[in-house]
Amino acid sequence: MTEDSSRPLDALNQAKGKRVILSLKSGEEITGVLNAFDLHLNLWLEDAERRNNSKTTKLGTIVIRGDNILFISPE
Amino acid sequence: MTEDSSRPLDALNQAKGKRVILSLKSGEEITGVLNAFDLHLNLWLEDAERRNNSKTTKLGTIVIRGDNILFISPE
Amino acid sequence: MTEDSSRPLDALNQAKGKRVILSLKSGEEITGVLNAFDLHLNLWLEDAERRNNSKTTKLGTIVIRGDNILFISPE
Amino acid sequence: MTEDSSRPLDALNQAKGKRVILSLKSGEEITGVLNAFDLHLNLWLEDAERRNNSKTTKLGTIVIRGDNILFISPE
Amino acid sequence: MTEDSSRPLDALNQAKGKRVILSLKSGEEITGVLNAFDLHLNLWLEDAERRNNSKTTKLGTIVIRGDNILFISPE
Amino acid sequence: MTEDSSRPLDALNQAKGKRVILSLKSGEEITGVLNAFDLHLNLWLEDAERRNNSKTTKLGTIVIRGDNILFISPE
Amino acid sequence: MTEDSSRPLDALNQAKGKRVILSLKSGEEITGVLNAFDLHLNLWLEDAERRNNSKTTKLGTIVIRGDNILFISPE
């Protein structure tokens, strides 16, 4: 857990192919299966859904711009 | 789905020539046929339309600045 | 339409010398004849006009800073 | 007007030593004689004045940070 | 304490494997065990919890984008 | 006044050791004797004072982060 | 005071090991003993305290992200 070489994005590598929850700066949540990411935290999600208050909207495949993200959490 | 070399923008490569939906940070939606994109998520769309509440406005060809975008979804 | 080498700014190259409409992040619109642009979407417009609600103001020559722009559309 | 090599900042080169009007993101206007500029649109103005609603304030020499600017227009 | 070579992120190196408190720009607090960080202050936390007013939500593993952070404090 | 090689920050070089007025994006004003500056417009001021509405607060030595600044003016 | 080679961050070098006051963009104040800083004005403070209106909260060791800072002042 304290190796010097581990980096925050390594946690995303382990989450590839699995469902993640995005908490956005706007307060909304988006979930989806993590297909790819880059250094800006731009993400490619499959089977994505947007949760806004009590409403859920199916989004399918999305590419989300990383600067909207507060945090990313594997389910 | 878990190849190391896939990147978020690869999803946009697959969407070229097809209609995409942009969800903007402002809450608006813009749709159009994706003609080109770059690393900043600047997009060149054809036959674009803007959806604002229940109003639709035809925009034709547009170049949208990437920093306005929340996510991009192929229809 | 799906050549790999096309880029969003190529659409602006085609619009040089023609009138374009800028939709700004603030909700305002500016139109003008596109004289030059750069990678930040800084634009040099001639015969520019600003449209704010129902009011139109003649601006003449302007250099607009790209980070104000939502999208650019040839008329 | 459509030479490939013209750039937005060339318009500012032509305005050096002349009075320009700055429209700021905040809605204010500043005018002054353009003495120098750089790639960020940082500007050195002489004999500057700030116009805020119907009030005009003399500012003399100022260096304005480019990220406050909406557009720059030669008078 | 006044060696020239110490850097702010050295404090985070010392906190690896320990619980830290994040104070966010939004006013919220997130705590978790610091697993990794990078130069942007992107953080990988384990056993994370979000504290919003008097409500605590368990988050588990998260990767938080550094630009949301006001400060980081070891407990 | 129209030499090509002059740059906005040259105006600040001339103001070193003299009192300057900072107009901040927040609407506040800070004055002080300019001791040093860098390309981001980070400034080192001596004998600084903050003016907020009709209240003046003595600040002494300060380092101000450039991204807060609207403009800098020699008194 | 007018040597060309002095830079704003030199003022922070002189403040190392001493108590500084941070004025944040949010209007809050944080004080602490300056242990380290970098070019982004990320700071490592010891014995930090947060002052919010009339309330003081002890924070201990903190790493503060530079983009929250209005100015830094040695006490």
Coordinates of C-alpha atoms in Angstrom, one line a residue:
Chain A
M1 CA 0.0 0.0 0.0
T2 CA 2.9 2.3 0.5
E3 CA 5.1 1.4 -2.5
D4 CA 6.5 4.6 -4.0
S5 CA 5.7 3.6 -7.5
S6 CA 1.9 3.3 -7.1
R7 CA -0.1 6.2 -8.7
P8 CA -3.8 7.2 -8.4
L9 CA -4.6 6.1 -11.9
D10 CA -3.4 2.6 -11.1
A11 CA -6.7 2.2 -9.2
L12 CA -8.5 2.9 -12.4
N13 CA -6.5 0.2 -14.3
Q14 CA -7.8 -2.3 -11.8
A15 CA -11.3 -1.1 -12.4
K16 CA -11.2 -1.6 -16.2
G17 CA -14.1 -3.8 -17.4
K18 CA -16.0 -3.2 -14.1
R19 CA -18.8 -0.8 -13.2
V20 CA -17.7 2.5 -11.6
I21 CA -19.6 5.3 -10.0
L22 CA -18.7 8.9 -11.0
S23 CA -19.5 11.7 -8.6
L24 CA -19.6 14.9 -10.6
K25 CA -18.8 18.5 -9.5
S26 CA -22.4 19.3 -10.3
G27 CA -23.6 16.9 -7.7
E28 CA -24.9 14.4 -10.2
E29 CA -23.9 10.7 -10.4
I30 CA -23.0 8.7 -13.5
T31 CA -22.3 5.0 -13.5
G32 CA -21.0 2.7 -16.2
V33 CA -18.5 0.0 -17.1
L34 CA -15.0 1.5 -17.4
N35 CA -13.6 0.8 -20.9
A36 CA -10.7 3.3 -21.0
F37 CA -9.3 6.4 -19.3
D38 CA -6.5 8.9 -19.9
L39 CA -4.3 11.2 -17.8
H40 CA -7.0 14.0 -17.7
L41 CA -9.5 11.4 -16.3
N42 CA -11.4 11.5 -19.6
L43 CA -13.4 8.2 -19.4
W44 CA -15.0 5.9 -21.9
L45 CA -18.0 4.2 -20.2
E46 CA -20.3 1.5 -21.6
D47 CA -23.9 0.9 -20.3
A48 CA -23.8 4.3 -18.6
E49 CA -26.6 5.7 -16.5
R50 CA -27.1 9.2 -15.1
R51 CA -28.6 9.7 -11.7
N52 CA -30.1 13.0 -10.9
N53 CA -32.1 13.2 -7.7
S54 CA -34.4 10.2 -7.9
K55 CA -34.4 10.1 -11.8
T56 CA -32.2 7.5 -13.7
T57 CA -31.5 8.0 -17.5
K58 CA -29.9 5.4 -19.7
L59 CA -27.0 6.9 -21.7
G60 CA -25.4 3.8 -23.3
T61 CA -21.8 4.5 -24.5
I62 CA -20.3 7.9 -23.4
V63 CA -17.0 9.7 -23.4
I64 CA -17.0 12.0 -20.3
R65 CA -14.6 15.0 -20.1
G66 CA -12.4 14.5 -17.0
D67 CA -12.7 18.1 -15.7
N68 CA -16.4 17.4 -14.7
I69 CA -15.4 14.7 -12.2
L70 CA -15.1 15.0 -8.4
F71 CA -14.2 11.3 -7.8
I72 CA -14.4 7.9 -9.4
S73 CA -15.3 4.8 -7.3
P74 CA -15.4 1.1 -8.3
E75 CA -18.8 -0.3 -7.2
Chain B
M1 CA -12.6 -4.3 -23.3
T2 CA -9.6 -4.3 -21.0
E3 CA -6.7 -3.9 -23.5
D4 CA -4.2 -1.5 -22.1
S5 CA -3.9 0.4 -25.3
S6 CA -7.6 1.6 -25.7
R7 CA -8.1 5.3 -25.0
P8 CA -11.3 7.3 -24.4
L9 CA -11.0 9.1 -27.7
D10 CA -11.0 5.7 -29.5
A11 CA -14.8 5.7 -28.8
L12 CA -15.0 8.9 -30.8
N13 CA -13.1 7.5 -33.7
Q14 CA -15.8 4.8 -34.0
A15 CA -18.5 7.5 -33.9
K16 CA -17.1 9.5 -36.9
G17 CA -19.7 10.0 -39.6
K18 CA -22.5 9.1 -37.1
R19 CA -24.9 11.2 -35.1
V20 CA -23.7 12.0 -31.5
I21 CA -25.4 13.7 -28.6
L22 CA -23.4 16.3 -26.6
S23 CA -24.5 16.9 -23.0
L24 CA -23.1 20.4 -22.1
K25 CA -22.0 21.7 -18.7
S26 CA -24.7 24.3 -19.0
G27 CA -27.4 21.5 -19.1
E28 CA -28.2 22.0 -22.8
E29 CA -27.9 19.3 -25.4
I30 CA -26.5 19.6 -28.9
T31 CA -26.7 16.8 -31.5
G32 CA -24.9 16.5 -34.8
V33 CA -23.0 14.2 -37.2
L34 CA -19.4 13.9 -35.9
N35 CA -17.0 15.0 -38.6
A36 CA -13.8 15.5 -36.6
F37 CA -12.4 15.9 -33.1
D38 CA -9.2 16.7 -31.4
L39 CA -7.5 16.0 -28.0
H40 CA -9.3 18.9 -26.3
L41 CA -12.6 17.4 -27.4
N42 CA -13.1 20.3 -29.8
L43 CA -15.7 18.9 -32.2
W44 CA -16.7 19.5 -35.8
L45 CA -20.4 18.6 -36.2
E46 CA -22.6 18.7 -39.3
D47 CA -26.4 19.0 -39.3
A48 CA -26.2 20.1 -35.7
E49 CA -29.2 21.0 -33.5
R50 CA -29.5 22.6 -30.1
R51 CA -32.0 21.4 -27.6
N52 CA -32.8 23.8 -24.8
N53 CA -35.8 22.7 -22.6
S54 CA -38.4 21.9 -25.2
K55 CA -37.0 24.1 -28.0
T56 CA -34.9 22.8 -30.9
T57 CA -32.8 25.2 -33.0
K58 CA -31.1 24.1 -36.3
L59 CA -27.4 25.1 -36.3
G60 CA -26.0 23.4 -39.4
T61 CA -22.2 23.1 -39.3
I62 CA -20.6 24.0 -36.0
V63 CA -17.2 23.8 -34.3
I64 CA -17.8 23.5 -30.6
R65 CA -15.0 24.2 -28.0
G66 CA -14.3 21.1 -26.0
D67 CA -14.3 22.8 -22.6
N68 CA -18.1 23.2 -22.7
I69 CA -18.7 19.5 -22.8
L70 CA -19.9 17.2 -20.0
F71 CA -20.1 14.0 -22.2
I72 CA -20.5 12.8 -25.7
S73 CA -22.7 9.9 -26.6
P74 CA -23.2 8.1 -30.0
E75 CA -27.0 7.9 -30.6
Chain C
M1 CA -16.2 12.7 -43.9
T2 CA -14.4 10.0 -42.0
E3 CA -10.8 10.6 -43.1
D4 CA -8.5 10.3 -40.1
S5 CA -6.6 13.4 -40.9
S6 CA -9.5 15.9 -40.7
R7 CA -9.5 18.2 -37.6
P8 CA -12.2 20.5 -36.1
L9 CA -10.2 23.6 -37.1
D10 CA -10.3 22.6 -40.7
A11 CA -14.0 23.6 -40.7
L12 CA -12.8 27.1 -39.8
N13 CA -10.3 27.2 -42.6
Q14 CA -13.2 26.7 -45.0
A15 CA -15.0 29.6 -43.3
K16 CA -12.2 32.1 -43.8
G17 CA -13.5 35.2 -45.5
K18 CA -17.1 34.3 -44.8
R19 CA -19.5 35.4 -42.1
V20 CA -19.7 33.2 -39.0
I21 CA -21.9 33.2 -35.9
L22 CA -20.3 32.8 -32.5
S23 CA -22.4 31.5 -29.7
L24 CA -20.7 32.6 -26.4
K25 CA -20.8 30.9 -23.1
S26 CA -22.6 33.9 -21.7
G27 CA -25.5 33.3 -24.0
E28 CA -24.7 36.3 -26.3
E29 CA -24.1 36.0 -30.0
I30 CA -21.4 37.8 -32.1
T31 CA -21.3 37.6 -35.9
G32 CA -18.5 38.8 -38.2
V33 CA -16.4 37.9 -41.2
L34 CA -13.7 35.4 -40.2
N35 CA -10.3 36.8 -41.0
A36 CA -8.0 34.6 -38.9
F37 CA -8.0 32.1 -36.0
D38 CA -5.5 30.1 -33.9
L39 CA -5.5 26.9 -31.9
H40 CA -7.1 28.5 -28.9
L41 CA -10.0 29.6 -31.1
N42 CA -8.9 33.2 -30.7
L43 CA -10.6 34.8 -33.7
W44 CA -10.1 38.0 -35.8
L45 CA -13.4 39.1 -37.1
E46 CA -14.3 42.0 -39.4
D47 CA -17.7 43.8 -39.6
A48 CA -18.6 42.2 -36.2
E49 CA -21.9 42.7 -34.5
R50 CA -23.0 41.7 -31.0
R51 CA -26.5 40.4 -30.4
N52 CA -27.8 40.6 -26.9
N53 CA -31.5 39.8 -26.5
S54 CA -33.1 42.0 -29.2
K55 CA -30.3 44.6 -29.3
T56 CA -27.6 44.7 -32.0
T57 CA -24.4 46.7 -31.6
K58 CA -21.9 47.3 -34.4
L59 CA -18.3 46.4 -33.3
G60 CA -16.2 46.6 -36.5
T61 CA -12.9 44.8 -36.2
I62 CA -12.5 42.6 -33.1
V63 CA -10.1 40.0 -31.7
I64 CA -12.1 37.7 -29.5
R65 CA -10.5 35.5 -26.8
G66 CA -11.2 31.8 -27.6
D67 CA -12.1 30.8 -24.1
N68 CA -15.4 32.8 -24.3
I69 CA -16.8 30.6 -27.1
L70 CA -19.4 27.9 -27.0
F71 CA -19.4 27.2 -30.7
I72 CA -18.7 28.8 -34.1
S73 CA -21.0 28.3 -37.1
P74 CA -20.6 29.5 -40.7
E75 CA -23.9 31.3 -41.7
Chain D
M1 CA -8.1 38.4 -46.2
T2 CA -7.8 34.6 -46.6
E3 CA -4.0 34.2 -46.5
D4 CA -3.2 31.1 -44.5
S5 CA -0.4 32.8 -42.5
S6 CA -2.5 35.6 -40.9
R7 CA -3.2 35.2 -37.2
P8 CA -5.7 36.8 -34.8
L9 CA -2.9 38.7 -33.0
D10 CA -1.8 40.3 -36.3
A11 CA -4.9 42.5 -35.9
L12 CA -3.4 43.7 -32.6
N13 CA -0.1 44.5 -34.2
Q14 CA -1.9 46.9 -36.5
A15 CA -3.5 48.5 -33.5
K16 CA -0.3 49.3 -31.7
G17 CA -0.1 53.0 -30.8
K18 CA -3.8 53.4 -31.4
R19 CA -6.8 53.5 -29.0
V20 CA -8.5 50.2 -28.4
I21 CA -11.7 49.2 -26.5
L22 CA -11.6 46.1 -24.3
S23 CA -14.9 44.4 -23.6
L24 CA -14.3 42.4 -20.4
K25 CA -16.0 39.2 -19.3
S26 CA -17.5 41.1 -16.4
G27 CA -19.4 43.4 -18.7
E28 CA -17.2 46.4 -18.1
E29 CA -15.3 48.3 -20.7
I30 CA -11.7 49.6 -20.6
T31 CA -10.2 51.8 -23.3
G32 CA -6.6 52.8 -23.8
V33 CA -3.7 53.3 -26.3
L34 CA -2.2 49.8 -27.0
N35 CA 1.5 49.8 -26.2
A36 CA 2.3 46.1 -26.1
F37 CA 0.6 42.7 -26.0
D38 CA 1.6 39.0 -25.6
L39 CA 0.2 35.6 -26.6
H40 CA -2.0 35.4 -23.5
L41 CA -3.6 38.8 -24.6
N42 CA -2.0 40.5 -21.6
L43 CA -2.0 44.1 -22.7
W44 CA -0.1 47.3 -21.8
L45 CA -2.3 50.3 -22.2
E46 CA -1.5 54.0 -21.8
D47 CA -4.2 56.7 -21.0
A48 CA -6.6 54.0 -19.9
E49 CA -10.1 54.6 -18.8
R50 CA -12.6 52.2 -17.2
R51 CA -16.3 52.5 -18.1
N52 CA -18.7 50.9 -15.7
N53 CA -22.4 51.7 -16.4
S54 CA -22.4 55.5 -16.8
K55 CA -19.2 56.1 -14.7
T56 CA -15.8 56.7 -16.3
T57 CA -12.6 56.4 -14.2
K58 CA -9.1 57.5 -15.4
L59 CA -6.6 54.7 -14.9
G60 CA -3.4 56.0 -16.7
T61 CA -1.0 53.2 -17.5
I62 CA -2.2 49.7 -16.9
V63 CA -1.2 46.1 -17.5
I64 CA -4.3 44.0 -17.9
R65 CA -4.3 40.2 -17.5
G66 CA -5.5 38.6 -20.7
D67 CA -7.9 36.1 -19.1
N68 CA -10.3 38.9 -18.2
I69 CA -10.9 39.9 -21.8
L70 CA -13.9 39.0 -24.0
F71 CA -12.7 41.0 -27.0
I72 CA -10.5 43.8 -28.1
S73 CA -11.5 46.3 -30.8
P74 CA -9.6 49.2 -32.4
E75 CA -11.7 52.3 -32.1
Chain E
M1 CA 12.2 22.4 8.7
T2 CA 13.9 25.0 6.5
E3 CA 15.9 22.7 4.1
D4 CA 15.7 24.0 0.6
S5 CA 14.9 20.7 -0.9
S6 CA 11.7 19.9 0.9
R7 CA 8.5 20.2 -1.2
P8 CA 4.8 20.3 -0.3
L9 CA 4.2 16.9 -1.7
D10 CA 6.8 15.4 0.7
A11 CA 4.2 15.8 3.4
L12 CA 1.9 13.5 1.5
N13 CA 4.7 10.9 1.1
Q14 CA 4.8 10.8 4.9
A15 CA 1.1 10.3 5.0
K16 CA 0.9 7.3 2.7
G17 CA -0.8 4.4 4.4
K18 CA -2.4 6.7 6.9
R19 CA -5.8 8.3 7.1
V20 CA -6.1 11.8 5.7
I21 CA -8.8 14.4 5.7
L22 CA -9.6 16.3 2.5
S23 CA -11.2 19.7 2.7
L24 CA -12.9 20.3 -0.7
K25 CA -13.5 23.7 -2.4
S26 CA -17.2 22.9 -2.1
G27 CA -17.0 22.9 1.7
E28 CA -17.4 19.1 2.0
E29 CA -15.0 16.8 3.7
I30 CA -13.7 13.4 2.5
T31 CA -11.5 11.1 4.6
G32 CA -9.7 8.0 3.6
V33 CA -6.4 6.0 3.8
L34 CA -3.9 7.6 1.4
N35 CA -2.7 5.0 -1.1
A36 CA -1.2 7.1 -3.8
F37 CA -1.0 10.7 -5.2
D38 CA 0.4 12.6 -8.1
L39 CA 1.6 16.1 -8.9
H40 CA -1.9 17.3 -9.6
L41 CA -3.0 16.2 -6.2
N42 CA -5.1 13.4 -7.7
L43 CA -5.4 11.0 -4.8
W44 CA -6.2 7.3 -4.4
L45 CA -8.0 6.7 -1.1
E46 CA -9.1 3.4 0.5
D47 CA -12.0 3.2 3.1
A48 CA -13.1 6.7 2.1
E49 CA -16.0 8.5 3.7
R50 CA -17.8 11.7 2.6
R51 CA -19.0 14.1 5.3
N52 CA -21.6 16.6 4.3
N53 CA -23.1 18.6 7.1
S54 CA -24.0 15.9 9.6
K55 CA -24.3 13.1 7.1
T56 CA -21.6 10.5 6.6
T57 CA -21.5 8.3 3.4
K58 CA -19.2 5.3 3.0
L59 CA -17.4 5.5 -0.4
G60 CA -14.8 2.6 -0.2
T61 CA -12.0 3.0 -2.8
I62 CA -12.0 6.4 -4.7
V63 CA -9.8 8.3 -7.1
I64 CA -10.4 12.0 -6.5
R65 CA -9.4 14.7 -9.0
G66 CA -7.0 17.1 -7.5
D67 CA -8.6 20.3 -8.7
N68 CA -11.5 19.8 -6.2
I69 CA -9.2 20.0 -3.2
L70 CA -8.7 23.0 -0.8
F71 CA -6.3 21.2 1.5
I72 CA -5.2 17.7 2.7
S73 CA -4.4 17.0 6.3
P74 CA -3.1 13.8 8.0
E75 CA -5.4 13.0 10.9
Chain F
M1 CA 5.7 53.3 -28.4
T2 CA 5.3 50.9 -31.3
E3 CA 8.6 49.0 -31.2
D4 CA 7.9 45.3 -31.9
S5 CA 10.0 44.1 -29.0
S6 CA 8.1 45.8 -26.2
R7 CA 6.0 43.4 -24.0
P8 CA 3.3 44.1 -21.4
L9 CA 5.5 43.0 -18.6
D10 CA 8.1 45.7 -19.5
A11 CA 5.7 48.1 -18.0
L12 CA 6.1 46.3 -14.7
N13 CA 9.8 46.4 -14.9
Q14 CA 9.6 50.2 -15.0
A15 CA 7.3 50.1 -11.9
K16 CA 9.7 48.1 -9.7
G17 CA 10.4 49.9 -6.4
K18 CA 7.3 52.1 -6.9
R19 CA 3.8 51.9 -5.5
V20 CA 1.3 50.1 -7.8
I21 CA -2.5 49.6 -7.5
L22 CA -3.9 46.2 -8.2
S23 CA -7.5 45.9 -9.3
L24 CA -8.7 42.4 -8.5
K25 CA -11.3 40.3 -10.3
S26 CA -13.3 40.3 -7.0
G27 CA -13.6 44.1 -7.2
E28 CA -11.2 44.7 -4.3
E29 CA -8.1 46.9 -4.6
I30 CA -4.6 46.2 -3.1
T31 CA -1.8 48.7 -3.3
G32 CA 1.9 48.1 -2.4
V33 CA 5.5 48.8 -3.5
L34 CA 6.3 46.4 -6.4
N35 CA 9.4 44.3 -5.4
A36 CA 9.2 41.4 -7.9
F37 CA 6.9 39.8 -10.5
D38 CA 6.9 36.8 -12.8
L39 CA 5.3 35.7 -16.0
H40 CA 2.1 34.6 -14.3
L41 CA 1.8 38.1 -12.8
N42 CA 2.5 36.7 -9.3
L43 CA 3.7 39.8 -7.4
W44 CA 5.8 40.5 -4.3
L45 CA 4.6 43.7 -2.7
E46 CA 5.9 45.6 0.3
D47 CA 3.8 47.9 2.5
A48 CA 0.7 46.5 1.0
E49 CA -2.8 47.7 1.9
R50 CA -6.2 46.2 1.0
R51 CA -9.1 48.5 0.1
N52 CA -12.5 46.9 0.4
N53 CA -15.4 49.4 0.1
S54 CA -14.3 52.2 2.5
K55 CA -12.2 50.0 4.7
T56 CA -8.4 49.9 4.5
T57 CA -6.3 47.0 6.0
K58 CA -2.5 47.0 6.4
L59 CA -1.0 43.8 5.0
G60 CA 2.7 44.5 5.1
T61 CA 4.7 42.1 2.8
I62 CA 2.5 39.9 0.5
V63 CA 2.9 37.5 -2.4
I64 CA -0.2 37.6 -4.5
R65 CA -1.2 34.9 -6.9
G66 CA -1.4 36.4 -10.4
D67 CA -4.7 34.7 -11.4
N68 CA -6.6 37.0 -9.0
I69 CA -5.6 40.2 -10.9
L70 CA -7.7 42.2 -13.3
F71 CA -5.1 44.9 -13.9
I72 CA -2.0 46.5 -12.4
S73 CA -1.4 50.3 -12.5
P74 CA 1.6 52.4 -11.3
E75 CA 0.2 55.2 -9.1
Chain G
M1 CA 14.8 46.1 -4.0
T2 CA 15.0 46.6 -7.8
E3 CA 17.5 43.8 -8.7
D4 CA 16.3 42.1 -11.8
S5 CA 16.9 38.7 -10.5
S6 CA 14.5 38.8 -7.5
R7 CA 11.3 36.8 -8.0
P8 CA 8.0 36.7 -6.0
L9 CA 8.7 33.3 -4.6
D10 CA 11.9 34.6 -3.1
A11 CA 9.7 36.3 -0.5
L12 CA 8.4 32.8 0.5
N13 CA 12.0 31.5 0.8
Q14 CA 12.6 34.1 3.5
A15 CA 9.4 33.1 5.2
K16 CA 10.3 29.4 5.6
G17 CA 10.1 28.3 9.2
K18 CA 7.9 31.3 10.1
R19 CA 4.2 31.8 10.5
V20 CA 2.4 33.0 7.4
I21 CA -1.2 34.1 6.8
L22 CA -3.0 32.9 3.8
S23 CA -5.9 34.9 2.4
L24 CA -8.0 32.5 0.3
K25 CA -10.2 33.4 -2.7
S26 CA -13.2 32.2 -0.7
G27 CA -12.6 35.0 1.9
E28 CA -11.3 32.6 4.6
E29 CA -7.9 32.9 6.3
I30 CA -5.5 30.1 7.1
T31 CA -2.4 30.6 9.2
G32 CA 0.5 28.2 9.8
V33 CA 4.3 27.8 9.9
L34 CA 5.6 27.6 6.3
N35 CA 7.5 24.4 5.8
A36 CA 7.7 24.1 2.0
F37 CA 6.2 25.5 -1.2
D38 CA 6.4 25.0 -5.0
L39 CA 5.9 27.0 -8.1
H40 CA 2.1 26.5 -8.1
L41 CA 2.0 28.0 -4.6
N42 CA 1.1 24.6 -3.2
L43 CA 2.1 25.0 0.5
W44 CA 3.0 22.7 3.4
L45 CA 2.1 24.3 6.7
E46 CA 2.6 23.1 10.2
D47 CA 0.4 24.1 13.2
A48 CA -2.2 25.5 10.8
E49 CA -5.4 27.2 11.9
R50 CA -8.5 28.1 9.8
R51 CA -10.3 31.4 10.6
N52 CA -13.8 31.7 9.3
N53 CA -15.7 34.7 10.5
S54 CA -15.1 34.6 14.3
K55 CA -14.4 30.8 14.4
T56 CA -10.9 29.3 14.7
T57 CA -10.3 25.6 13.9
K58 CA -7.0 23.8 14.5
L59 CA -5.8 21.9 11.4
G60 CA -2.3 20.7 12.4
T61 CA -0.3 19.8 9.3
I62 CA -1.8 20.6 5.9
V63 CA -0.9 20.7 2.3
I64 CA -2.9 23.4 0.6
R65 CA -3.5 23.5 -3.2
G66 CA -2.1 26.8 -4.5
D67 CA -5.0 27.7 -6.8
N68 CA -7.2 28.5 -3.7
I69 CA -4.9 31.3 -2.6
L70 CA -5.4 35.1 -3.0
F71 CA -2.2 36.1 -1.2
I72 CA 0.4 34.9 1.4
S73 CA 1.8 37.2 4.0
P74 CA 4.5 36.6 6.7
E75 CA 3.0 37.6 10.1

